[in-house]
Tab-separated table of C-alpha atoms in Angstrom:
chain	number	residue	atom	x	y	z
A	20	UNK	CA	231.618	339.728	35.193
A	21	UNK	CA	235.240	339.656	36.368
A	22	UNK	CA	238.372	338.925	33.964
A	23	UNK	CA	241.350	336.717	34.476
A	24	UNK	CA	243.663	339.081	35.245
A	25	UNK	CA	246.729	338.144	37.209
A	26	UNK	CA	248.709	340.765	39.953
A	27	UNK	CA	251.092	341.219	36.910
A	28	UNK	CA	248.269	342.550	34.828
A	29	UNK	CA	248.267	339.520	32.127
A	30	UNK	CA	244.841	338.553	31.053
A	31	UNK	CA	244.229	334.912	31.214
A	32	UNK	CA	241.938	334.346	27.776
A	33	UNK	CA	243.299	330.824	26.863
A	34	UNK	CA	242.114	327.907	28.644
A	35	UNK	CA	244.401	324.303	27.470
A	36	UNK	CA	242.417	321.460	28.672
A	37	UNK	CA	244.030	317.883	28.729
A	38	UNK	CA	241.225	315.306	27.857
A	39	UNK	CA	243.522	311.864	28.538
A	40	UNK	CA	246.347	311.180	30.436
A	41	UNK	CA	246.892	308.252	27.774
A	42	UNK	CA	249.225	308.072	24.881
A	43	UNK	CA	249.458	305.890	22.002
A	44	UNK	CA	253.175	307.274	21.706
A	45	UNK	CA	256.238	307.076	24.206
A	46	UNK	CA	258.080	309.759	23.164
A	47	UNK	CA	261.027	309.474	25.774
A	48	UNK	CA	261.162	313.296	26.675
A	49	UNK	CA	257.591	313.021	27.361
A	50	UNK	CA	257.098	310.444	29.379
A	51	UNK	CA	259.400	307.577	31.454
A	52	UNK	CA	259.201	304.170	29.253
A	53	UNK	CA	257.642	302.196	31.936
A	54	UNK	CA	255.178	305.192	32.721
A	55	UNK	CA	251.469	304.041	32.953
A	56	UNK	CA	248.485	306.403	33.407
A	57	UNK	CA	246.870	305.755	36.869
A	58	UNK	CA	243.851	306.924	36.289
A	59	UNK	CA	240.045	305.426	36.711
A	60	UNK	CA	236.837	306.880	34.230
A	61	UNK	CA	235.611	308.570	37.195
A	62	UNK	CA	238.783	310.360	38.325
A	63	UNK	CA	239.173	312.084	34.767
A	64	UNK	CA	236.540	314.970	34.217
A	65	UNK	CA	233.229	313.915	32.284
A	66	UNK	CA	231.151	315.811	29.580
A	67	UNK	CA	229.176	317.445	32.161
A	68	UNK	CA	231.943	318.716	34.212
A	69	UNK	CA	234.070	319.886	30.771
A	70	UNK	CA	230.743	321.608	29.718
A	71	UNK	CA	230.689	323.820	32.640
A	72	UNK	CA	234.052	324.141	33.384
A	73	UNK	CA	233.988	325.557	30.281
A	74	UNK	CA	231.054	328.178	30.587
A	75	UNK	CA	232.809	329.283	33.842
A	76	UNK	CA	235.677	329.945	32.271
A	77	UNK	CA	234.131	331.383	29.205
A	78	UNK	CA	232.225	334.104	31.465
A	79	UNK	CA	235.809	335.078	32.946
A	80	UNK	CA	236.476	336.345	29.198
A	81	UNK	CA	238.283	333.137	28.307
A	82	UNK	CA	237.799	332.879	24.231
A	83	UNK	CA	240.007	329.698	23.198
A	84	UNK	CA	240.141	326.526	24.603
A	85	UNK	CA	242.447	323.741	22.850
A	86	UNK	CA	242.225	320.262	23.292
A	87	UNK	CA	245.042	318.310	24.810
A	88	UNK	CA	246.266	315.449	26.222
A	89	UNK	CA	247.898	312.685	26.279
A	90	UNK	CA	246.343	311.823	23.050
A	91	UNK	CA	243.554	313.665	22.958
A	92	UNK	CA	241.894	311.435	19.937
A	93	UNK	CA	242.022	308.620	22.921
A	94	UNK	CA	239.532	309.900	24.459
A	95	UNK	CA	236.405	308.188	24.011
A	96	UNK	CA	233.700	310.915	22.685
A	97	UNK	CA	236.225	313.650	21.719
A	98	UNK	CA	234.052	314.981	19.228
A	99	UNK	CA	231.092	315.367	21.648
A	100	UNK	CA	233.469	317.016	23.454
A	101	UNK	CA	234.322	319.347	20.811
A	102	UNK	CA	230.678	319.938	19.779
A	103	UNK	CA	229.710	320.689	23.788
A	104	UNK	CA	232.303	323.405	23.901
A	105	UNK	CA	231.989	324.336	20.742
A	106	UNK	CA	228.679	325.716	21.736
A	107	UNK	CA	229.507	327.722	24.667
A	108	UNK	CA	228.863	330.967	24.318
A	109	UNK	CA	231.983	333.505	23.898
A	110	UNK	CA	234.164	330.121	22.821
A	111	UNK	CA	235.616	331.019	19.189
A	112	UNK	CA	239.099	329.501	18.935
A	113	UNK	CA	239.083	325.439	19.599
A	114	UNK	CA	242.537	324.410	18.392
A	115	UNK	CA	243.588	320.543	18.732
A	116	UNK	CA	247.296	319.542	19.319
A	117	UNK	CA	247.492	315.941	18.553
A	118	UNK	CA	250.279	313.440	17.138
A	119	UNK	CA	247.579	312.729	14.331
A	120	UNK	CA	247.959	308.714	14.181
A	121	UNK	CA	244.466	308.901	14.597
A	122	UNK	CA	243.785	312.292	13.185
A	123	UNK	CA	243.133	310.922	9.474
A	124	UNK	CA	239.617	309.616	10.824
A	125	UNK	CA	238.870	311.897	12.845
A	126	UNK	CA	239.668	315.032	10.814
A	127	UNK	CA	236.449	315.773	8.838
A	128	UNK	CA	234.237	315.328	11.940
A	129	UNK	CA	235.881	317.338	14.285
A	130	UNK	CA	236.292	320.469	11.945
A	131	UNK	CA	232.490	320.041	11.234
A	132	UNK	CA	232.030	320.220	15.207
A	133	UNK	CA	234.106	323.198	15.584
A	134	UNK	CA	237.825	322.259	15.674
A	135	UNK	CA	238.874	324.975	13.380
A	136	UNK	CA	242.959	324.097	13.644
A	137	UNK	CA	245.435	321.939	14.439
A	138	UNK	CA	249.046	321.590	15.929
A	139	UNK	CA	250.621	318.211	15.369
A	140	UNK	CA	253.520	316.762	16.906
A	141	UNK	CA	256.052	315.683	14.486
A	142	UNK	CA	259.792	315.373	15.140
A	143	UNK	CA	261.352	313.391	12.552
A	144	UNK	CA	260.471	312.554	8.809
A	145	UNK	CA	262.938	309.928	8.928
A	146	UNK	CA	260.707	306.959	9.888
A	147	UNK	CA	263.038	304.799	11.880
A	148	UNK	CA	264.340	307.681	13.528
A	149	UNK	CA	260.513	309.044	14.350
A	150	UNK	CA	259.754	305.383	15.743
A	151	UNK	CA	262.908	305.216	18.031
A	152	UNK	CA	261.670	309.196	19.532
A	153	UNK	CA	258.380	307.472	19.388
A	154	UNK	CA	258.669	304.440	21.331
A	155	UNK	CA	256.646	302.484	17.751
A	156	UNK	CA	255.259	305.520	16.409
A	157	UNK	CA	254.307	305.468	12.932
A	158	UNK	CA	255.176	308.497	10.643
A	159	UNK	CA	253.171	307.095	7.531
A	160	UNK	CA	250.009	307.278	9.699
A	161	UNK	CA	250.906	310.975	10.818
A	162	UNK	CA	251.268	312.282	7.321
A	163	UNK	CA	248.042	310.923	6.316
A	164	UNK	CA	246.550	312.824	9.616
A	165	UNK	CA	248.190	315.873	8.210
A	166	UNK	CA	246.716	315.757	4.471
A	167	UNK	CA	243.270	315.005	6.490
A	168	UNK	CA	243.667	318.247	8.417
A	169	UNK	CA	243.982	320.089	5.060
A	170	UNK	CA	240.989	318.318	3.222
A	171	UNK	CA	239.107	319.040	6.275
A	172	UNK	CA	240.065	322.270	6.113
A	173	UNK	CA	241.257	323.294	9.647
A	174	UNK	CA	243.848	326.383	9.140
A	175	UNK	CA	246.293	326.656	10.026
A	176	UNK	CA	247.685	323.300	10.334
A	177	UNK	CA	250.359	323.372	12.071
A	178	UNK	CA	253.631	320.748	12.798
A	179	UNK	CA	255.597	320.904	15.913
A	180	UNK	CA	259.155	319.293	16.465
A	181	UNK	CA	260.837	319.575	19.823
A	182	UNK	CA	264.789	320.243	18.394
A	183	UNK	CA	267.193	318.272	20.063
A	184	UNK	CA	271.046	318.518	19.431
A	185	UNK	CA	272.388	314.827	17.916
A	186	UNK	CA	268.639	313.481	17.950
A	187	UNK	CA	267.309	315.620	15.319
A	188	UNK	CA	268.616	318.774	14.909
A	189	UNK	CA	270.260	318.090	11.471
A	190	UNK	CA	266.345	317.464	10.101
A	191	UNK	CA	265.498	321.853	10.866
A	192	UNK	CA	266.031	322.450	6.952
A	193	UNK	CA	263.894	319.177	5.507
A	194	UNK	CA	261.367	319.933	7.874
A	195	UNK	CA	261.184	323.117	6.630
A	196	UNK	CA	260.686	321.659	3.032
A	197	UNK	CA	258.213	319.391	3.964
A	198	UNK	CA	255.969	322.001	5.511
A	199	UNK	CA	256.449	324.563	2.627
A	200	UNK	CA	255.274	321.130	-0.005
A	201	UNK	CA	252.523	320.773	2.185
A	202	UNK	CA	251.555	324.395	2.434
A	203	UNK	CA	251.455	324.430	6.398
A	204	UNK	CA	253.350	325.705	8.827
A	205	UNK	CA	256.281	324.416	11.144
A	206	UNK	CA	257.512	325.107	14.640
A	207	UNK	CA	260.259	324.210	16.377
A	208	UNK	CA	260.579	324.227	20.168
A	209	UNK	CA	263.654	324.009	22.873
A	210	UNK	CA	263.490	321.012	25.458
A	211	UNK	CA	261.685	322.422	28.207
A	212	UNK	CA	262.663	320.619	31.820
A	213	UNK	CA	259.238	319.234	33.015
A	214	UNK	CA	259.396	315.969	34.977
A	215	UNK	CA	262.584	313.580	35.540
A	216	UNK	CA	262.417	312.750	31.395
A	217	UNK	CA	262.410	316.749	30.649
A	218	UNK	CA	265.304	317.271	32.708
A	219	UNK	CA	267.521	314.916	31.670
A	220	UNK	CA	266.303	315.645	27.924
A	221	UNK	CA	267.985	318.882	28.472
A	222	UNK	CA	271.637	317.117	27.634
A	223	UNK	CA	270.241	317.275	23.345
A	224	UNK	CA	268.874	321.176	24.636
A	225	UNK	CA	269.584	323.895	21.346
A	226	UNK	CA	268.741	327.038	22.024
A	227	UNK	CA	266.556	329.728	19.501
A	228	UNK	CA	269.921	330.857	18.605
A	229	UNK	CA	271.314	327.983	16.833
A	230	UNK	CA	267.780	327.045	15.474
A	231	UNK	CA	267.374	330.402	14.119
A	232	UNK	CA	271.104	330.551	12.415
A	233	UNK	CA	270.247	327.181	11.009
A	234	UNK	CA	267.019	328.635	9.247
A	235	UNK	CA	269.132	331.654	8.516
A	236	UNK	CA	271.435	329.841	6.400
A	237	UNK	CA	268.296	327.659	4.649
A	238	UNK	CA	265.956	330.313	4.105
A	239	UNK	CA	268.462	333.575	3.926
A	240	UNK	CA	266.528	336.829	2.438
A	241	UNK	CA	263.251	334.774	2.480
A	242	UNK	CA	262.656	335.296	6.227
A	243	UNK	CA	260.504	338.091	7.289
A	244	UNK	CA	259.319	338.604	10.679
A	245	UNK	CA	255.309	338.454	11.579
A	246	UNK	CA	253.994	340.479	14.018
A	247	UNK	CA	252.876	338.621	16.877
A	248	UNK	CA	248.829	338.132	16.963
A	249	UNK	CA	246.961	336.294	19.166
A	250	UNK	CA	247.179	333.431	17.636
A	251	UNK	CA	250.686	332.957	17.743
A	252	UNK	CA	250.900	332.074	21.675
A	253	UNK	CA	254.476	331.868	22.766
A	254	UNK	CA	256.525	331.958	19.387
A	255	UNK	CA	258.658	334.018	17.081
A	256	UNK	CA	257.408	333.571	13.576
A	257	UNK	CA	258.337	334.308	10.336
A	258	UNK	CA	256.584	334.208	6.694
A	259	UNK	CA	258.579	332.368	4.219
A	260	UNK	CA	258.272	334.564	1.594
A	261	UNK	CA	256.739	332.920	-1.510
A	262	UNK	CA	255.444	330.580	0.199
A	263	UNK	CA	252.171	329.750	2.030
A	264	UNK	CA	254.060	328.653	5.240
A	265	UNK	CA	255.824	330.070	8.381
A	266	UNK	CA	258.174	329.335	10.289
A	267	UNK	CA	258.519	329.850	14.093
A	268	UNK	CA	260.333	328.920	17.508
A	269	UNK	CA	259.443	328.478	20.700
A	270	UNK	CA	262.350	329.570	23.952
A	271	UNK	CA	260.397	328.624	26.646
A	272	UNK	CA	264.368	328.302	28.188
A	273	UNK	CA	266.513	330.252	26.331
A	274	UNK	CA	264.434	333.242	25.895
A	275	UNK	CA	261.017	332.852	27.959
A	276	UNK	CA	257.548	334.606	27.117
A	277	UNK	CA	256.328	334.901	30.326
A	278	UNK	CA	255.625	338.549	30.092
A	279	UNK	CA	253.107	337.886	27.776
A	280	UNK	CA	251.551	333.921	29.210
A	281	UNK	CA	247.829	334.447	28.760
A	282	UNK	CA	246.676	331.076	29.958
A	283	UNK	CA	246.160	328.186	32.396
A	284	UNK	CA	245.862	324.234	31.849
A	285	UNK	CA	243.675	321.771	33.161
A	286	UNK	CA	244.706	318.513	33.408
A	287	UNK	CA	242.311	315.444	32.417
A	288	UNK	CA	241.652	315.189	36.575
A	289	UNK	CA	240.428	318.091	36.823
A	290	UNK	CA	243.671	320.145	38.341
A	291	UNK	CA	244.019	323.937	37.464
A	292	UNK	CA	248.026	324.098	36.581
A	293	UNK	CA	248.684	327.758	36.701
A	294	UNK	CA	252.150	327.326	35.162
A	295	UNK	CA	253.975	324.300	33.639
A	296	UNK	CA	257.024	325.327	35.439
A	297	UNK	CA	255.561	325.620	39.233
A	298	UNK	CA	253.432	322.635	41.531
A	299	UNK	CA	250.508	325.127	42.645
A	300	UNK	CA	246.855	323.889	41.069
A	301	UNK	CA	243.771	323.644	42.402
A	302	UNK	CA	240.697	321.026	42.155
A	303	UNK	CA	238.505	322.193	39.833
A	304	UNK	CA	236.352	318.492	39.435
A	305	UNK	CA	236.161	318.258	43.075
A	306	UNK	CA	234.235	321.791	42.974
A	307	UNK	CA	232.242	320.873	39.975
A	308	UNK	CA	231.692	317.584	41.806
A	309	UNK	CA	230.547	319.660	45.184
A	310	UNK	CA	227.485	321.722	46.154
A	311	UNK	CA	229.433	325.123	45.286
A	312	UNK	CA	227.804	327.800	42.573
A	313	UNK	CA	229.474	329.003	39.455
A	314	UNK	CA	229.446	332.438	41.595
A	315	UNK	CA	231.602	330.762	44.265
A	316	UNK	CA	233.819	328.440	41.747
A	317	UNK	CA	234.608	331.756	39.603
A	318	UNK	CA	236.254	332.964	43.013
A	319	UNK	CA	238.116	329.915	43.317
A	320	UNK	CA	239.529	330.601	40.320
A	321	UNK	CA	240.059	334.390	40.326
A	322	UNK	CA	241.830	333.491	43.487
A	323	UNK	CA	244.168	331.026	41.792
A	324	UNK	CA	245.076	332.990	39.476
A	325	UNK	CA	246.142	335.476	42.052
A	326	UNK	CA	249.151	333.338	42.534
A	327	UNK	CA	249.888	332.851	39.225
A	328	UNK	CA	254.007	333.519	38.967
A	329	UNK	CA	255.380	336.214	37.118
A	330	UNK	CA	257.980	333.739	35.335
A	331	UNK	CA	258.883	329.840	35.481
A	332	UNK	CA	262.277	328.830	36.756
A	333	UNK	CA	263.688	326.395	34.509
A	334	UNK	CA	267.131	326.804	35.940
A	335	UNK	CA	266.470	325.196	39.043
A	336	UNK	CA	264.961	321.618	39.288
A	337	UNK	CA	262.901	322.428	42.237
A	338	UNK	CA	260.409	324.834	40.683
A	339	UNK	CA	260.262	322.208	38.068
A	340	UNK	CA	257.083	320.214	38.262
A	341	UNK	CA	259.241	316.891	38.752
A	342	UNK	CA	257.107	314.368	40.012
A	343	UNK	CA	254.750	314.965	37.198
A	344	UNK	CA	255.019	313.508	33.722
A	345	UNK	CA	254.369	316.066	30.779
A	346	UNK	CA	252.162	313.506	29.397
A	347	UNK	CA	249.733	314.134	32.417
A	348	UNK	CA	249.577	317.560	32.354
A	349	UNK	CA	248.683	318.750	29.176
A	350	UNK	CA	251.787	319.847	27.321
């Protein structure tokens, strides 16, 4: 069978599929405050159609597929949907990112139907601060999603604060300290401009190099760099020595990974997004949907990913996908 492999010789092995467009939070770089989801059960893809999405993609050498959203943990059987791709063949790596209000009940069941890890959203510890980012988000409810990650035993678990200059920048070091208590590890990631929230959310933007002098100064002698595995996606980690935690940042502006982008999203509605910083997709549910093959959908998609970019344009708000909220496409 054919590979993924784009005209700039990447190999596409990672497959992030949004189950929702709904949110339980508002964070306001995320999503406008008055945003709704406009979206009907039957224009969101079902079991079926995730199922063999799935296998199509997992005969084009795609090996991890994590489950987005929205919320994912919205979506009504998300642990069916877990088991289902769980047992596709050549499927190893199912990773959830969540903002784990929910995650304390769902936890156990998810890791016994082949969730293995789990990145969490998390970008304040102070909690009025974390329900004002929020729009009424609840931090209590997210640590207790974290400590059910760990019982559960999905490794790593992993939290992930967007930085942002006078929002909560001066929180790098205690969120460093929480992570190292909890034995997990933490990430911190630039603003990135997608939609009319992401762009004007790039006025609190602080690039890799302050974050990383800030951990510099925290951490000193006890940083040492990890050599990038397949696991790590798009970030620049570093073991805390002594510790059981790392640390790592994400540039998607400052310093972009495109070089290296292995994957493709697909949003709850069934759109292939080639890359979060471009407009070109394709309908993948309305060839599930239609009287086409897997044969002729694997072309489809070979095709697509043909015109894959070499490298997003954050600099310019055109190649931005503006009229989209982040929410909707799968983060």
């Amino acid at each position: 069978m054919p590979k993924l492999i784009d005209k700039f010789g990447r190999e596409i092995t990672y497959l992030r599929l949004s189950v929702t467009e709904h949110c339980n939070y508002r964070c306001f770089y995320c999503r406008d405050d008055e945003h709704v989801p406009n979206c009907k059960r039957e224009d969101i893809l079902s079991y079926e159609d995730i199922e063999r999405i799935v296998q199509i993609f997992a005969e084009l050498g795609v090996t991890k597929v994590r489950l987005t959203g929205g919320e994912p943990l919205l979506r009504r059987g998300i642990v069916k949907i877990a088991r289902l791709i769980s047992c596709v063949k050549g499927i190893n790596d199912i990773p959830l990112s969540t903002n784990a209000h929910l995650l304390e009940k769902f936890a156990k069941k998810l890791h016994q139907n082949g969730v293995n890890r789990v990145n969490i959203s998390m970008d304040s510890l102070i909690p009025e601060r974390f329900e004002k980012i929020t729009r009424g988000g609840d931090i209590t409810e997210v640590i207790k999603g974290i400590d059910a990650a760990i019982q559960a035993g999905m490794n790593p678990v992993k939290i992930n604060m967007v930085a942002m200059r006078g929002v909560n920048d001066d929180e790098i070091e205690s969120m460093v300290d929480f992570a190292i208590t909890k034995g997990i590890d933490v990430r911190f990631i630039e603003t990135m401009p997608i939609g009319l929230v992401g762009i004007e959310a790039l006025e609190q933007h602080i690039s890799e190099k302050d974050i990383s002098a800030k951990l510099n100064k925290h951490l000193g002698k006890r940083l040492s760099p990890i050599n990038p595995s397949k696991t790590d996606g798009p970030a620049h980690n570093f073991k805390i020595k002594g510790t059981n935690s790392t640390v790592g940042i994400i540039s998607a502006v400052s310093n972009h990974f495109c070089q290296t982008c292995n994957r493709v999203r697909l949003t709850a509605k069934g759109d292939l997004i080639l890359c979060l910083g471009q407009e070109d997709a394709i309908s993948l549910k309305d060839a599930v949907r239609s009287d086409l093959t897997n044969d002729e959908i694997k072309t489809m998609i070979v095709n697509a990913i043909n015109k894959k970019p070499e490298k997003h344009e954050f600099n310019t708000v055109v190649d931005n996908i503006s009229n989209r909220q982040m929410v909707e496409i799968g983060g």
